[in-house]
């Protein structure tokens, strides 16, 4: 780039086109589409494993491919002894996302394909990551609670996640709800964690390094961490009558309200109607309909006060709470699903790679003598 050319600059890369991708499209008009399929239609219709396959391969799996994929995921579910040992060696008070990031990094040591970058090796690593992030998240949680890991290998990832926490076979309705949540979280174009993963992948670093990068980026409350913070907020508000005053007080202090706003969606998050439906269903089922009322009231007040709409995380937080998932695991759970999107992006990036290396505008001192 010539020194005299003035590059286009957009703080936060707002609106910047930073690459091409055939994996996912998102906009206010068509909502969110995975490989062309609308998420509103597919979220509750197909299992997460099919969605993960679709993201990784570009088409829905055939019956044979479904069986093979399930077999491969099962085969990777158990954690190597050394990995369990690492989880047990971590401080019990470690935050769940720190534990997951550490564990994801360590998993590279147990993958025979680490260091290989070809398409097939990347696909094999994707399967192991998809299967094992759920295992390390739930095993790590149980270990931090002074319990032994409980790893189910045969069932779906949603079922394995729930079993992994309680050690008991989960009820079918809980598995179905979590499966839909996994589908909603699986992929979202060039969001911060996915973009971070692509930057790392573009140096031809290993897929594990890219996923560890992504987990780090996901943790923050402006991204994936919002679903844990949203639950803290909802508990603090407690009932719909308190929502308006609570929000106004925070907005007066220019605080960010977790679970609201989005870089891409300006007319509402296309995943919200499905998640709102889950909150209604689960709230009624377990006799706690008030959380939907609190969210709806927050939605009303935020639109009136700021013209902002809820994103997926606002409605996900109470659904996860009603599924009895500890809120510390909300963001790790997000990672267990989004890893499907991350891996698909790493593969796409490395299949047709050019290093991602933007420029900055220098705002420091003018050239000077020592
Ligand atoms: N609460 C209060 N104000 C908010 C807000 C929120 N959640 N989200 C955006 N705003 C405000 C901004 O401060 C800004 O106000 P200003 O013009 O007075 O400075 C205005 O709305 C426009 O913000 P915008 O440019 O659209 O935000 P962004 O694209 O830079 O950031 C998010 C997008 C998602 C990071 C931001 O909306 C946010 O922090 N949300 C809360 C965290 C969250 O829920 N994250 C999960 C995202 S899926």
Short mmCIF file of C-alpha atoms and ligand atoms in Angstrom, two decimals:
data_model
loop_
_atom_site.label_atom_id
_atom_site.label_comp_id
_atom_site.label_asym_id
_atom_site.label_seq_id
_atom_site.Cartn_x
_atom_site.Cartn_y
_atom_site.Cartn_z
CA UNK A 1 0.00 0.00 0.00
CA UNK A 2 1.41 3.42 -0.92
CA UNK A 3 2.14 5.68 2.03
CA UNK A 4 0.04 8.44 0.45
CA UNK A 5 -3.09 6.30 -0.05
CA UNK A 6 -5.69 6.95 2.61
CA UNK A 7 -7.15 3.55 3.55
CA UNK A 8 -10.83 3.20 4.35
CA UNK A 9 -11.22 2.96 8.10
CA UNK A 10 -14.18 1.75 10.12
CA UNK A 11 -13.79 1.51 13.93
CA UNK A 12 -14.46 -2.02 15.11
CA UNK A 13 -14.38 -3.04 11.42
CA UNK A 14 -18.07 -2.11 11.34
CA UNK A 15 -19.43 -2.93 7.90
CA UNK A 16 -16.03 -4.03 6.59
CA UNK A 17 -16.01 -7.00 4.23
CA UNK A 18 -13.08 -9.04 5.55
CA UNK A 19 -13.37 -12.18 3.43
CA UNK A 20 -15.54 -14.52 1.40
CA UNK A 21 -17.36 -17.51 2.84
CA UNK A 22 -19.83 -20.09 1.59
CA UNK A 23 -20.70 -21.32 5.10
CA UNK A 24 -23.24 -18.86 6.40
CA UNK A 25 -25.06 -15.66 5.54
CA UNK A 26 -26.72 -13.24 7.91
CA UNK A 27 -28.65 -10.04 7.33
CA UNK A 28 -31.75 -8.21 8.45
CA UNK A 29 -33.77 -9.25 5.42
CA UNK A 30 -33.18 -13.02 5.17
CA UNK A 31 -32.06 -13.70 8.74
CA UNK A 32 -29.50 -16.42 9.33
CA UNK A 33 -28.82 -19.17 6.81
CA UNK A 34 -26.45 -22.10 7.17
CA UNK A 35 -25.25 -23.13 3.71
CA UNK A 36 -28.45 -21.58 2.33
CA UNK A 37 -30.92 -23.14 4.81
CA UNK A 38 -32.87 -20.71 7.02
CA UNK A 39 -32.19 -21.30 10.73
CA UNK A 40 -35.76 -20.48 11.74
CA UNK A 41 -36.94 -23.42 9.68
CA UNK A 42 -34.20 -25.88 10.48
CA UNK A 43 -33.45 -25.17 14.19
CA UNK A 44 -36.04 -27.50 15.69
CA UNK A 45 -36.27 -29.80 12.70
CA UNK A 46 -32.90 -31.49 12.41
CA UNK A 47 -30.42 -32.79 15.01
CA UNK A 48 -27.34 -30.72 15.79
CA UNK A 49 -25.11 -33.45 14.38
CA UNK A 50 -26.73 -32.92 10.94
CA UNK A 51 -26.21 -29.17 11.25
CA UNK A 52 -22.55 -29.68 12.18
CA UNK A 53 -22.10 -31.98 9.21
CA UNK A 54 -23.79 -29.46 6.94
CA UNK A 55 -21.47 -26.71 8.13
CA UNK A 56 -18.36 -28.86 7.71
CA UNK A 57 -19.26 -30.46 4.38
CA UNK A 58 -21.65 -28.05 2.64
CA UNK A 59 -24.60 -30.45 2.22
CA UNK A 60 -26.95 -32.32 4.54
CA UNK A 61 -25.67 -35.81 5.39
CA UNK A 62 -27.08 -38.95 3.79
CA UNK A 63 -28.31 -41.73 6.08
CA UNK A 64 -24.96 -43.52 5.70
CA UNK A 65 -23.03 -40.35 6.46
CA UNK A 66 -25.18 -39.74 9.54
CA UNK A 67 -24.33 -43.18 10.88
CA UNK A 68 -20.62 -42.79 10.16
CA UNK A 69 -20.54 -39.34 11.76
CA UNK A 70 -22.34 -40.60 14.89
CA UNK A 71 -19.85 -43.47 15.10
CA UNK A 72 -16.87 -41.12 14.75
CA UNK A 73 -18.25 -38.71 17.35
CA UNK A 74 -18.83 -41.58 19.78
CA UNK A 75 -15.35 -42.93 19.21
CA UNK A 76 -13.83 -39.60 20.27
CA UNK A 77 -16.08 -38.93 23.26
CA UNK A 78 -13.97 -40.58 25.96
CA UNK A 79 -11.12 -38.45 27.20
CA UNK A 80 -7.59 -39.82 27.18
CA UNK A 81 -6.38 -40.55 30.70
CA UNK A 82 -3.79 -37.80 30.45
CA UNK A 83 -6.50 -35.27 29.62
CA UNK A 84 -8.57 -36.23 32.66
CA UNK A 85 -5.40 -35.92 34.70
CA UNK A 86 -4.85 -32.39 33.40
CA UNK A 87 -8.43 -31.42 34.28
CA UNK A 88 -7.98 -32.84 37.78
CA UNK A 89 -4.77 -30.87 38.25
CA UNK A 90 -6.47 -27.51 37.61
CA UNK A 91 -7.55 -25.35 40.58
CA UNK A 92 -11.16 -26.12 41.56
CA UNK A 93 -12.04 -22.42 41.54
CA UNK A 94 -10.87 -21.89 37.95
CA UNK A 95 -13.56 -20.26 35.80
CA UNK A 96 -15.27 -22.67 33.43
CA UNK A 97 -14.18 -20.74 30.32
CA UNK A 98 -10.55 -20.67 31.50
CA UNK A 99 -10.78 -24.39 32.12
CA UNK A 100 -12.24 -24.97 28.65
CA UNK A 101 -9.56 -22.84 26.94
CA UNK A 102 -6.80 -24.71 28.79
CA UNK A 103 -8.38 -28.08 28.05
CA UNK A 104 -8.88 -27.27 24.34
CA UNK A 105 -5.21 -26.40 24.08
CA UNK A 106 -4.16 -29.59 25.86
CA UNK A 107 -6.41 -31.70 23.61
CA UNK A 108 -4.04 -30.96 20.71
CA UNK A 109 -1.47 -33.15 22.41
CA UNK A 110 -3.83 -36.14 22.18
CA UNK A 111 -4.81 -35.72 18.53
CA UNK A 112 -2.79 -37.80 16.04
CA UNK A 113 -3.48 -35.23 13.30
CA UNK A 114 -2.13 -32.19 15.16
CA UNK A 115 0.24 -30.32 12.86
CA UNK A 116 -1.40 -31.61 9.64
CA UNK A 117 -3.27 -29.01 7.58
CA UNK A 118 -4.77 -30.89 4.66
CA UNK A 119 -8.54 -30.92 4.21
CA UNK A 120 -9.02 -34.52 5.39
CA UNK A 121 -6.87 -34.07 8.51
CA UNK A 122 -8.79 -30.90 9.33
CA UNK A 123 -12.07 -32.80 9.02
CA UNK A 124 -10.85 -35.53 11.36
CA UNK A 125 -9.73 -32.92 13.88
CA UNK A 126 -13.12 -31.20 13.61
CA UNK A 127 -14.89 -34.39 14.66
CA UNK A 128 -12.59 -34.84 17.66
CA UNK A 129 -12.97 -31.21 18.71
CA UNK A 130 -16.74 -31.34 18.33
CA UNK A 131 -16.96 -34.45 20.46
CA UNK A 132 -14.32 -33.60 23.03
CA UNK A 133 -15.22 -29.99 23.83
CA UNK A 134 -18.46 -31.36 25.28
CA UNK A 135 -16.53 -34.02 27.20
CA UNK A 136 -13.98 -31.59 28.67
CA UNK A 137 -16.64 -29.00 29.54
CA UNK A 138 -18.81 -31.43 31.46
CA UNK A 139 -15.96 -33.49 32.93
CA UNK A 140 -14.21 -30.29 34.01
CA UNK A 141 -17.39 -29.09 35.68
CA UNK A 142 -17.90 -32.31 37.60
CA UNK A 143 -14.27 -32.38 38.68
CA UNK A 144 -14.56 -28.78 39.94
CA UNK A 145 -17.56 -29.98 42.00
CA UNK A 146 -15.47 -32.77 43.55
CA UNK A 147 -17.07 -35.51 41.40
CA UNK A 148 -15.70 -38.01 38.92
CA UNK A 149 -16.34 -37.32 35.20
CA UNK A 150 -19.43 -38.97 33.72
CA UNK A 151 -19.02 -39.41 29.98
CA UNK A 152 -21.73 -40.90 27.82
CA UNK A 153 -20.43 -41.94 24.41
CA UNK A 154 -23.35 -43.24 22.40
CA UNK A 155 -25.99 -40.53 22.50
CA UNK A 156 -26.28 -37.15 20.75
CA UNK A 157 -24.04 -34.28 21.85
CA UNK A 158 -26.99 -32.54 23.54
CA UNK A 159 -27.76 -35.69 25.50
CA UNK A 160 -24.09 -36.17 26.32
CA UNK A 161 -23.85 -32.60 27.61
CA UNK A 162 -26.75 -33.10 30.02
CA UNK A 163 -25.59 -36.56 31.09
CA UNK A 164 -22.10 -35.18 31.57
CA UNK A 165 -23.36 -32.77 34.23
CA UNK A 166 -25.66 -35.02 36.22
CA UNK A 167 -24.48 -38.54 35.44
CA UNK A 168 -28.13 -39.43 34.77
CA UNK A 169 -29.96 -40.10 31.54
CA UNK A 170 -31.68 -36.81 30.65
CA UNK A 171 -35.40 -36.58 29.86
CA UNK A 172 -36.12 -36.52 26.13
CA UNK A 173 -37.66 -33.03 26.17
CA UNK A 174 -34.51 -31.54 27.73
CA UNK A 175 -32.33 -33.14 25.06
CA UNK A 176 -34.60 -31.80 22.31
CA UNK A 177 -34.50 -28.26 23.72
CA UNK A 178 -30.71 -28.28 24.12
CA UNK A 179 -30.32 -29.74 20.65
CA UNK A 180 -32.27 -26.78 19.23
CA UNK A 181 -30.12 -24.37 21.26
CA UNK A 182 -26.99 -26.00 19.84
CA UNK A 183 -28.41 -25.48 16.35
CA UNK A 184 -29.05 -21.79 17.02
CA UNK A 185 -25.53 -21.23 18.37
CA UNK A 186 -23.66 -23.30 15.77
CA UNK A 187 -22.57 -20.59 13.34
CA UNK A 188 -22.83 -16.86 12.70
CA UNK A 189 -20.58 -15.68 9.89
CA UNK A 190 -17.63 -13.40 10.77
CA UNK A 191 -18.47 -12.86 14.46
CA UNK A 192 -15.50 -11.99 16.69
CA UNK A 193 -14.53 -15.53 17.72
CA UNK A 194 -14.87 -16.97 14.22
CA UNK A 195 -12.91 -14.13 12.71
CA UNK A 196 -10.23 -14.58 15.38
CA UNK A 197 -10.10 -18.29 14.51
CA UNK A 198 -9.68 -17.44 10.83
CA UNK A 199 -6.87 -15.00 11.58
CA UNK A 200 -4.99 -17.71 13.46
CA UNK A 201 -5.77 -20.32 10.80
CA UNK A 202 -4.54 -17.96 8.10
CA UNK A 203 -0.99 -18.16 9.48
CA UNK A 204 -1.30 -21.92 8.81
CA UNK A 205 -1.36 -22.55 12.53
CA UNK A 206 -3.02 -25.77 13.66
CA UNK A 207 -6.81 -26.02 14.00
CA UNK A 208 -6.43 -26.42 17.79
CA UNK A 209 -4.62 -23.09 17.98
CA UNK A 210 -7.43 -21.49 15.98
CA UNK A 211 -10.08 -22.97 18.28
CA UNK A 212 -8.19 -21.86 21.39
CA UNK A 213 -8.05 -18.35 19.89
CA UNK A 214 -11.78 -18.51 19.26
CA UNK A 215 -12.56 -19.64 22.80
CA UNK A 216 -10.56 -16.69 24.12
CA UNK A 217 -12.52 -14.26 21.93
CA UNK A 218 -15.86 -15.86 22.81
CA UNK A 219 -15.37 -15.37 26.53
CA UNK A 220 -15.89 -11.60 26.65
CA UNK A 221 -19.31 -10.22 27.65
CA UNK A 222 -19.70 -8.32 24.37
CA UNK A 223 -19.68 -11.69 22.59
CA UNK A 224 -20.39 -15.15 24.05
CA UNK A 225 -19.97 -14.07 27.66
CA UNK A 226 -23.23 -12.13 27.32
CA UNK A 227 -25.32 -15.24 27.98
CA UNK A 228 -23.85 -15.67 31.46
CA UNK A 229 -24.11 -11.95 32.24
CA UNK A 230 -27.70 -11.86 30.96
CA UNK A 231 -28.68 -14.43 33.58
CA UNK A 232 -27.07 -12.37 36.34
CA UNK A 233 -29.11 -9.40 35.12
CA UNK A 234 -32.37 -11.38 34.92
CA UNK A 235 -31.92 -12.72 38.44
CA UNK A 236 -31.22 -9.20 39.67
CA UNK A 237 -34.38 -7.85 38.02
CA UNK A 238 -36.40 -10.84 39.24
CA UNK A 239 -39.87 -9.74 38.10
CA UNK A 240 -41.34 -7.91 35.09
CA UNK A 241 -42.52 -4.92 37.16
CA UNK A 242 -38.92 -4.11 38.07
CA UNK A 243 -37.53 -4.25 34.52
CA UNK A 244 -38.26 -0.69 33.37
CA UNK A 245 -36.74 1.09 36.37
CA UNK A 246 -33.76 -1.29 36.34
CA UNK A 247 -33.01 -0.59 32.68
CA UNK A 248 -33.48 3.16 32.93
CA UNK A 249 -31.10 3.35 35.87
CA UNK A 250 -28.40 1.43 33.95
CA UNK A 251 -28.92 3.37 30.73
CA UNK A 252 -28.59 6.65 32.65
CA UNK A 253 -25.14 5.43 33.70
CA UNK A 254 -24.44 4.49 30.05
CA UNK A 255 -24.11 0.82 31.02
CA UNK A 256 -24.50 -1.82 28.33
CA UNK A 257 -27.55 -4.03 28.83
CA UNK A 258 -26.51 -7.61 28.23
CA UNK A 259 -28.44 -9.54 25.62
CA UNK A 260 -29.32 -6.45 23.58
CA UNK A 261 -27.96 -4.99 20.37
CA UNK A 262 -26.08 -6.57 17.52
CA UNK A 263 -23.47 -5.52 15.01
CA UNK A 264 -25.38 -7.01 12.06
CA UNK A 265 -29.04 -7.23 13.05
CA UNK A 266 -30.58 -3.80 13.43
CA UNK A 267 -34.20 -4.95 13.27
CA UNK A 268 -33.94 -7.93 15.61
CA UNK A 269 -31.97 -11.17 15.85
CA UNK A 270 -33.48 -13.79 13.56
CA UNK A 271 -32.73 -16.54 16.11
CA UNK A 272 -34.77 -14.88 18.84
CA UNK A 273 -38.25 -16.08 17.78
CA UNK A 274 -37.16 -19.72 18.07
CA UNK A 275 -35.42 -19.15 21.42
CA UNK A 276 -38.39 -17.15 22.71
CA UNK A 277 -40.62 -20.09 21.76
CA UNK A 278 -38.35 -22.41 23.76
CA UNK A 279 -38.53 -20.11 26.77
CA UNK A 280 -42.33 -20.12 26.62
CA UNK A 281 -42.45 -23.90 26.29
CA UNK A 282 -39.90 -24.66 29.00
CA UNK A 283 -41.20 -21.96 31.37
CA UNK A 284 -44.70 -23.45 31.20
CA UNK A 285 -43.40 -26.99 31.51
CA UNK A 286 -41.44 -26.33 34.70
CA UNK A 287 -43.95 -23.85 36.14
CA UNK A 288 -41.79 -20.72 35.80
CA UNK A 289 -43.44 -18.56 33.13
CA UNK A 290 -42.20 -15.32 34.70
CA UNK A 291 -38.83 -15.35 32.90
CA UNK A 292 -40.52 -14.92 29.55
CA UNK A 293 -42.48 -11.98 30.99
CA UNK A 294 -39.28 -10.37 32.31
CA UNK A 295 -37.59 -10.76 28.91
CA UNK A 296 -40.60 -9.41 27.01
CA UNK A 297 -40.77 -6.40 29.30
CA UNK A 298 -37.04 -5.76 28.86
CA UNK A 299 -37.51 -6.03 25.12
CA UNK A 300 -40.32 -3.46 25.23
CA UNK A 301 -38.36 -1.01 27.36
CA UNK A 302 -35.14 -1.31 25.36
CA UNK A 303 -36.93 -0.72 22.08
CA UNK A 304 -38.68 2.34 23.54
CA UNK A 305 -35.56 3.78 25.22
CA UNK A 306 -32.80 2.88 22.76
CA UNK A 307 -34.41 1.41 19.64
CA UNK A 308 -32.45 -1.79 20.39
CA UNK A 309 -33.68 -5.38 20.15
CA UNK A 310 -32.81 -8.50 22.13
CA UNK A 311 -30.22 -10.88 20.77
CA UNK A 312 -30.13 -14.65 21.21
CA UNK A 313 -28.31 -14.47 24.54
CA UNK A 314 -31.12 -12.72 26.41
CA UNK A 315 -33.57 -15.54 25.77
CA UNK A 316 -30.98 -18.34 25.90
CA UNK A 317 -29.93 -17.50 29.47
CA UNK A 318 -33.25 -18.34 31.19
CA UNK A 319 -33.84 -21.39 29.00
CA UNK A 320 -30.47 -22.78 30.08
CA UNK A 321 -31.25 -21.94 33.70
CA UNK A 322 -34.60 -23.77 33.46
CA UNK A 323 -32.75 -26.75 31.99
CA UNK A 324 -30.76 -26.65 35.28
CA UNK A 325 -27.48 -25.86 33.56
CA UNK A 326 -25.26 -23.78 35.88
CA UNK A 327 -24.94 -20.28 34.37
CA UNK A 328 -21.12 -20.50 34.59
CA UNK A 329 -21.46 -23.06 31.80
CA UNK A 330 -23.58 -20.89 29.49
CA UNK A 331 -20.59 -19.65 27.52
CA UNK A 332 -18.69 -22.98 27.46
CA UNK A 333 -21.94 -24.56 26.20
CA UNK A 334 -22.03 -21.94 23.45
CA UNK A 335 -18.47 -22.98 22.53
CA UNK A 336 -19.47 -26.67 22.40
CA UNK A 337 -21.89 -25.75 19.63
CA UNK A 338 -20.00 -22.93 17.87
CA UNK A 339 -16.96 -25.18 17.49
CA UNK A 340 -18.82 -26.63 14.49
CA UNK A 341 -18.77 -23.19 12.83
CA UNK A 342 -15.20 -22.46 13.91
CA UNK A 343 -13.91 -25.71 12.40
CA UNK A 344 -15.84 -25.14 9.17
CA UNK A 345 -14.25 -21.69 8.89
CA UNK A 346 -10.73 -22.98 9.63
CA UNK A 347 -11.16 -25.58 6.87
CA UNK A 348 -12.48 -22.98 4.44
CA UNK A 349 -9.67 -20.58 5.31
CA UNK A 350 -6.90 -23.14 4.96
CA UNK A 351 -8.35 -24.66 1.77
CA UNK A 352 -7.87 -21.32 0.03
CA UNK A 353 -5.52 -19.42 2.25
CA UNK A 354 -4.12 -15.95 2.22
CA UNK A 355 -2.75 -14.59 5.47
CA UNK A 356 -5.11 -12.08 7.13
CA UNK A 357 -3.00 -9.05 7.83
CA UNK A 358 -4.77 -5.67 7.78
CA UNK A 359 -3.19 -2.24 8.30
CA UNK A 360 -3.67 0.41 10.97
CA UNK A 361 -3.63 4.18 10.85
CA UNK A 362 -0.59 5.39 12.74
CA UNK A 363 -1.57 7.95 15.40
CA UNK A 364 1.71 8.07 17.32
CA UNK A 365 4.59 10.55 17.40
CA UNK A 366 5.93 12.00 14.18
CA UNK A 367 9.34 10.65 13.11
CA UNK A 368 11.97 12.03 15.49
CA UNK A 369 15.65 11.74 16.43
CA UNK A 370 16.79 9.61 19.40
N1 LIG B 1 -27.05 -1.62 25.89
C1 LIG B 1 -27.03 -0.29 25.86
N2 LIG B 1 -26.64 0.43 24.79
C2 LIG B 1 -26.25 -0.26 23.70
C3 LIG B 1 -26.25 -1.66 23.66
C4 LIG B 1 -26.66 -2.33 24.81
N3 LIG B 1 -26.68 -3.66 24.86
N4 LIG B 1 -25.81 -2.07 22.45
C5 LIG B 1 -25.55 -0.97 21.75
N5 LIG B 1 -25.80 0.12 22.52
C6 LIG B 1 -25.66 1.50 22.12
C7 LIG B 1 -24.22 1.86 21.89
O1 LIG B 1 -23.59 2.25 23.10
C8 LIG B 1 -24.36 2.96 20.92
O2 LIG B 1 -24.82 4.11 21.62
P1 LIG B 1 -24.26 5.56 21.30
O3 LIG B 1 -24.56 5.78 19.85
O4 LIG B 1 -25.02 6.43 22.23
O5 LIG B 1 -22.79 5.47 21.60
C9 LIG B 1 -25.50 2.53 20.05
O6 LIG B 1 -26.28 1.67 20.87
C10 LIG B 1 -25.12 1.78 18.80
O7 LIG B 1 -24.30 0.71 19.10
P2 LIG B 1 -23.77 -0.21 17.93
O8 LIG B 1 -22.80 0.55 17.11
O9 LIG B 1 -24.92 -0.79 17.22
O10 LIG B 1 -23.02 -1.37 18.71
P3 LIG B 1 -21.82 -2.25 18.19
O11 LIG B 1 -22.12 -2.83 16.87
O12 LIG B 1 -20.54 -1.51 18.31
O13 LIG B 1 -21.81 -3.41 19.31
C11 LIG B 1 -22.66 -5.21 20.55
C12 LIG B 1 -22.61 -4.54 19.20
C13 LIG B 1 -23.37 -6.54 20.42
C14 LIG B 1 -21.23 -5.48 21.06
C15 LIG B 1 -23.41 -4.29 21.54
O14 LIG B 1 -24.73 -4.14 21.10
C16 LIG B 1 -23.37 -4.79 22.96
O15 LIG B 1 -22.42 -4.53 23.68
N6 LIG B 1 -24.41 -5.58 23.40
C17 LIG B 1 -24.41 -6.13 24.74
C18 LIG B 1 -23.60 -7.40 24.79
C19 LIG B 1 -24.28 -8.53 24.08
O16 LIG B 1 -25.45 -8.80 24.28
N7 LIG B 1 -23.51 -9.25 23.26
C20 LIG B 1 -23.98 -10.40 22.54
C21 LIG B 1 -24.05 -10.10 21.09
S1 LIG B 1 -24.83 -11.40 20.20
#
